[in-house]
PDB file of C-alpha atoms in Angstrom:
ATOM      1  CA  UNK H   1     -29.256 -33.860  -6.699  1.00 58.00           C
ATOM      2  CA  UNK H   2     -26.347 -33.072  -9.267  1.00 74.00           C
ATOM      3  CA  UNK H   3     -27.887 -29.435  -9.078  1.00 77.00           C
ATOM      4  CA  UNK H   4     -27.901 -29.197  -5.235  1.00 85.00           C
ATOM      5  CA  UNK H   5     -24.168 -30.452  -5.308  1.00 87.00           C
ATOM      6  CA  UNK H   6     -22.936 -28.089  -8.008  1.00 87.00           C
ATOM      7  CA  UNK H   7     -25.141 -25.336  -6.076  1.00 88.00           C
ATOM      8  CA  UNK H   8     -23.181 -26.174  -2.883  1.00 87.00           C
ATOM      9  CA  UNK H   9     -19.880 -26.302  -4.713  1.00 88.00           C
ATOM     10  CA  UNK H  10     -20.241 -22.772  -6.062  1.00 87.00           C
ATOM     11  CA  UNK H  11     -21.517 -21.562  -2.610  1.00 85.00           C
ATOM     12  CA  UNK H  12     -18.254 -22.948  -0.940  1.00 87.00           C
ATOM     13  CA  UNK H  13     -16.002 -21.774  -4.003  1.00 86.00           C
ATOM     14  CA  UNK H  14     -17.294 -18.277  -3.540  1.00 81.00           C
ATOM     15  CA  UNK H  15     -16.147 -17.719  -0.237  1.00 81.00           C
ATOM     16  CA  UNK H  16     -12.238 -17.506  -1.712  1.00 82.00           C
ATOM     17  CA  UNK H  17     -13.261 -14.759  -4.080  1.00 79.00           C
ATOM     18  CA  UNK H  18     -13.252 -10.780  -2.878  1.00 74.00           C
ATOM     19  CA  UNK H  19     -16.501  -9.407  -3.150  1.00 80.00           C
ATOM     20  CA  UNK H  20     -16.652  -5.589  -4.702  1.00 80.00           C
ATOM     21  CA  UNK H  21     -17.940  -4.536  -1.163  1.00 83.00           C
ATOM     22  CA  UNK H  22     -15.311  -6.179   0.850  1.00 82.00           C
ATOM     23  CA  UNK H  23     -12.707  -4.475  -1.980  1.00 87.00           C
ATOM     24  CA  UNK H  24     -14.401  -1.079  -1.124  1.00 91.00           C
ATOM     25  CA  UNK H  25     -14.531  -1.679   2.468  1.00 92.00           C
ATOM     26  CA  UNK H  26     -10.650  -2.191   2.617  1.00 92.00           C
ATOM     27  CA  UNK H  27     -10.078   0.668   0.361  1.00 94.00           C
ATOM     28  CA  UNK H  28     -12.100   2.814   2.462  1.00 95.00           C
ATOM     29  CA  UNK H  29      -9.832   1.740   5.689  1.00 95.00           C
ATOM     30  CA  UNK H  30      -6.459   2.338   3.992  1.00 96.00           C
ATOM     31  CA  UNK H  31      -7.799   5.849   3.156  1.00 97.00           C
ATOM     32  CA  UNK H  32      -8.723   6.419   6.622  1.00 97.00           C
ATOM     33  CA  UNK H  33      -5.409   5.170   8.009  1.00 96.00           C
ATOM     34  CA  UNK H  34      -3.543   7.201   5.654  1.00 96.00           C
ATOM     35  CA  UNK H  35      -5.232  10.289   6.181  1.00 96.00           C
ATOM     36  CA  UNK H  36      -3.858  10.134   9.745  1.00 95.00           C
ATOM     37  CA  UNK H  37      -0.252   9.983   7.880  1.00 95.00           C
ATOM     38  CA  UNK H  38      -0.253  12.215   4.733  1.00 97.00           C
ATOM     39  CA  UNK H  39      -2.231  13.951   2.013  1.00 97.00           C
ATOM     40  CA  UNK H  40      -2.032  14.249  -1.649  1.00 97.00           C
ATOM     41  CA  UNK H  41      -1.987  17.382  -3.468  1.00 96.00           C
ATOM     42  CA  UNK H  42      -4.461  16.903  -6.197  1.00 95.00           C
ATOM     43  CA  UNK H  43      -3.078  19.344  -8.658  1.00 94.00           C
ATOM     44  CA  UNK H  44       0.491  18.629  -8.387  1.00 96.00           C
ATOM     45  CA  UNK H  45       0.509  15.142  -6.885  1.00 96.00           C
ATOM     46  CA  UNK H  46       2.953  16.156  -4.197  1.00 96.00           C
ATOM     47  CA  UNK H  47       2.903  14.036  -0.910  1.00 97.00           C
ATOM     48  CA  UNK H  48       2.781  15.738   2.414  1.00 97.00           C
ATOM     49  CA  UNK H  49       3.600  13.720   5.394  1.00 97.00           C
ATOM     50  CA  UNK H  50       3.004  14.118   8.765  1.00 96.00           C
ATOM     51  CA  UNK H  51       5.361  15.291  11.108  1.00 95.00           C
ATOM     52  CA  UNK H  52       5.094  11.995  13.030  1.00 92.00           C
ATOM     53  CA  UNK H  53       6.240   9.940  10.675  1.00 93.00           C
ATOM     54  CA  UNK H  54      10.058  10.101  11.287  1.00 93.00           C
ATOM     55  CA  UNK H  55      11.511   6.578  10.650  1.00 94.00           C
ATOM     56  CA  UNK H  56      12.982   6.606   7.124  1.00 97.00           C
ATOM     57  CA  UNK H  57      11.138   3.158   6.589  1.00 96.00           C
ATOM     58  CA  UNK H  58       8.059   4.741   7.537  1.00 96.00           C
ATOM     59  CA  UNK H  59       7.993   7.520   5.434  1.00 97.00           C
ATOM     60  CA  UNK H  60       8.910   5.016   2.357  1.00 97.00           C
ATOM     61  CA  UNK H  61       5.743   2.898   3.261  1.00 97.00           C
ATOM     62  CA  UNK H  62       3.605   5.926   3.094  1.00 97.00           C
ATOM     63  CA  UNK H  63       5.312   7.122  -0.065  1.00 98.00           C
ATOM     64  CA  UNK H  64       4.278   4.124  -1.692  1.00 98.00           C
ATOM     65  CA  UNK H  65       1.090   3.836  -0.273  1.00 98.00           C
ATOM     66  CA  UNK H  66       0.461   7.050  -1.666  1.00 98.00           C
ATOM     67  CA  UNK H  67       1.274   6.026  -4.846  1.00 97.00           C
ATOM     68  CA  UNK H  68      -1.010   3.116  -4.566  1.00 97.00           C
ATOM     69  CA  UNK H  69      -3.863   5.523  -3.836  1.00 97.00           C
ATOM     70  CA  UNK H  70      -2.981   7.743  -6.837  1.00 97.00           C
ATOM     71  CA  UNK H  71      -2.693   4.840  -9.272  1.00 97.00           C
ATOM     72  CA  UNK H  72      -6.112   3.479  -7.876  1.00 95.00           C
ATOM     73  CA  UNK H  73      -7.752   6.919  -8.418  1.00 95.00           C
ATOM     74  CA  UNK H  74      -6.344   7.178 -11.961  1.00 96.00           C
ATOM     75  CA  UNK H  75      -3.976  10.210 -11.573  1.00 96.00           C
ATOM     76  CA  UNK H  76      -0.967   7.883 -12.389  1.00 96.00           C
ATOM     77  CA  UNK H  77      -0.517   4.926 -14.599  1.00 96.00           C
ATOM     78  CA  UNK H  78       1.906   3.027 -12.554  1.00 94.00           C
ATOM     79  CA  UNK H  79       2.282   2.605  -8.636  1.00 94.00           C
ATOM     80  CA  UNK H  80       5.852   1.914  -8.461  1.00 96.00           C
ATOM     81  CA  UNK H  81       8.703   4.296  -8.470  1.00 97.00           C
ATOM     82  CA  UNK H  82      12.450   4.328  -8.778  1.00 96.00           C
ATOM     83  CA  UNK H  83      14.994   4.636  -6.377  1.00 96.00           C
ATOM     84  CA  UNK H  84      16.086   8.605  -7.611  1.00 96.00           C
ATOM     85  CA  UNK H  85      12.133   9.213  -7.577  1.00 96.00           C
ATOM     86  CA  UNK H  86      12.143   8.069  -3.735  1.00 97.00           C
ATOM     87  CA  UNK H  87      15.081   9.899  -3.038  1.00 97.00           C
ATOM     88  CA  UNK H  88      13.781  13.102  -4.358  1.00 97.00           C
ATOM     89  CA  UNK H  89      10.389  12.889  -2.945  1.00 96.00           C
ATOM     90  CA  UNK H  90      11.986  12.293   0.595  1.00 97.00           C
ATOM     91  CA  UNK H  91      14.736  14.633   0.125  1.00 96.00           C
ATOM     92  CA  UNK H  92      17.318  12.163   1.107  1.00 96.00           C
ATOM     93  CA  UNK H  93      20.010  10.759  -0.560  1.00 96.00           C
ATOM     94  CA  UNK H  94      19.659   7.740  -2.427  1.00 94.00           C
ATOM     95  CA  UNK H  95      22.719   5.749  -0.936  1.00 95.00           C
ATOM     96  CA  UNK H  96      20.597   5.900   2.433  1.00 96.00           C
ATOM     97  CA  UNK H  97      17.705   3.971   0.965  1.00 97.00           C
ATOM     98  CA  UNK H  98      19.276   0.698   0.129  1.00 94.00           C
ATOM     99  CA  UNK H  99      19.111  -0.499   4.021  1.00 96.00           C
ATOM    100  CA  UNK H 100      15.413   0.370   4.451  1.00 97.00           C
ATOM    101  CA  UNK H 101      14.255  -0.746   1.344  1.00 97.00           C
ATOM    102  CA  UNK H 102      16.018  -3.855   1.820  1.00 96.00           C
ATOM    103  CA  UNK H 103      14.185  -4.585   5.180  1.00 96.00           C
ATOM    104  CA  UNK H 104      10.910  -3.368   3.806  1.00 97.00           C
ATOM    105  CA  UNK H 105      11.367  -6.350   0.901  1.00 97.00           C
ATOM    106  CA  UNK H 106      12.556  -8.793   3.357  1.00 97.00           C
ATOM    107  CA  UNK H 107       9.527  -8.212   5.575  1.00 95.00           C
ATOM    108  CA  UNK H 108       7.056  -8.520   2.800  1.00 95.00           C
ATOM    109  CA  UNK H 109       5.743  -4.855   2.458  1.00 97.00           C
ATOM    110  CA  UNK H 110       7.668  -3.802  -0.671  1.00 97.00           C
ATOM    111  CA  UNK H 111       8.403  -5.501  -4.146  1.00 97.00           C
ATOM    112  CA  UNK H 112      11.314  -4.653  -6.351  1.00 97.00           C
ATOM    113  CA  UNK H 113      10.550  -4.763  -9.884  1.00 96.00           C
ATOM    114  CA  UNK H 114      13.323  -6.372 -12.574  1.00 94.00           C
ATOM    115  CA  UNK H 115      13.323  -2.555 -13.752  1.00 93.00           C
ATOM    116  CA  UNK H 116      14.627  -1.670 -10.027  1.00 93.00           C
ATOM    117  CA  UNK H 117      10.985   0.141  -9.366  1.00 97.00           C
ATOM    118  CA  UNK H 118       9.503  -0.242  -5.992  1.00 98.00           C
ATOM    119  CA  UNK H 119       5.889  -0.730  -4.861  1.00 97.00           C
ATOM    120  CA  UNK H 120       3.900  -1.374  -2.020  1.00 97.00           C
ATOM    121  CA  UNK H 121       2.326  -4.893  -1.921  1.00 95.00           C
ATOM    122  CA  UNK H 122      -1.103  -4.123  -1.777  1.00 92.00           C
ATOM    123  CA  UNK H 123      -2.776  -6.860   0.303  1.00 91.00           C
ATOM    124  CA  UNK H 124       0.027  -5.762   2.909  1.00 95.00           C
ATOM    125  CA  UNK H 125      -1.062  -2.334   3.259  1.00 96.00           C
ATOM    126  CA  UNK H 126      -3.401  -2.367   6.426  1.00 94.00           C
ATOM    127  CA  UNK H 127      -0.688  -4.776   7.839  1.00 94.00           C
ATOM    128  CA  UNK H 128       1.593  -2.068   7.891  1.00 93.00           C
ATOM    129  CA  UNK H 129      -0.680   0.219   9.877  1.00 90.00           C
ATOM    130  CA  UNK H 130      -1.394  -2.565  12.309  1.00 89.00           C
ATOM    131  CA  UNK H 131       2.090  -3.458  12.788  1.00 83.00           C
ATOM    132  CA  UNK H 132       2.821   0.272  13.596  1.00 73.00           C
ATOM    133  CA  UNK H 133       0.068   0.430  16.166  1.00 66.00           C
ATOM    134  CA  UNK H 134       1.664  -2.731  17.802  1.00 65.00           C
ATOM    135  CA  UNK H 135       4.873  -1.123  18.208  1.00 67.00           C
ATOM    136  CA  UNK H 136       3.804   1.939  19.548  1.00 59.00           C
ATOM    137  CA  UNK H 137       1.683   0.348  22.259  1.00 54.00           C
TER     138      UNK H 137
END
């Protein structure tokens, strides 16, 4: 009887844990959606945003998603970047980044580390694409 209860308990608890298949499926979905918005040069790690990405906040999000993907591929060690790197990669003044970064942090898509670098919140990546699709309808 106790074995049956323990087995059932483990079955219930298993529901909260992500399985490898789920993680891979989610990663595949992120890559498919990302391909519509940007590409990454494998040699230089330069990120090429597609022309339809116009808003600065959307550009920042795509840049941070690209860094997440490059880290997942093992091309870089960290998926976070500092303000000057964001400025350089997007070819905008760093002073113009404070407001959109603040809004992205407030919306829960981006985090700022104590060292001042920024990264996408991984479990929110698909939500970024979903929210954009809803706004474009």
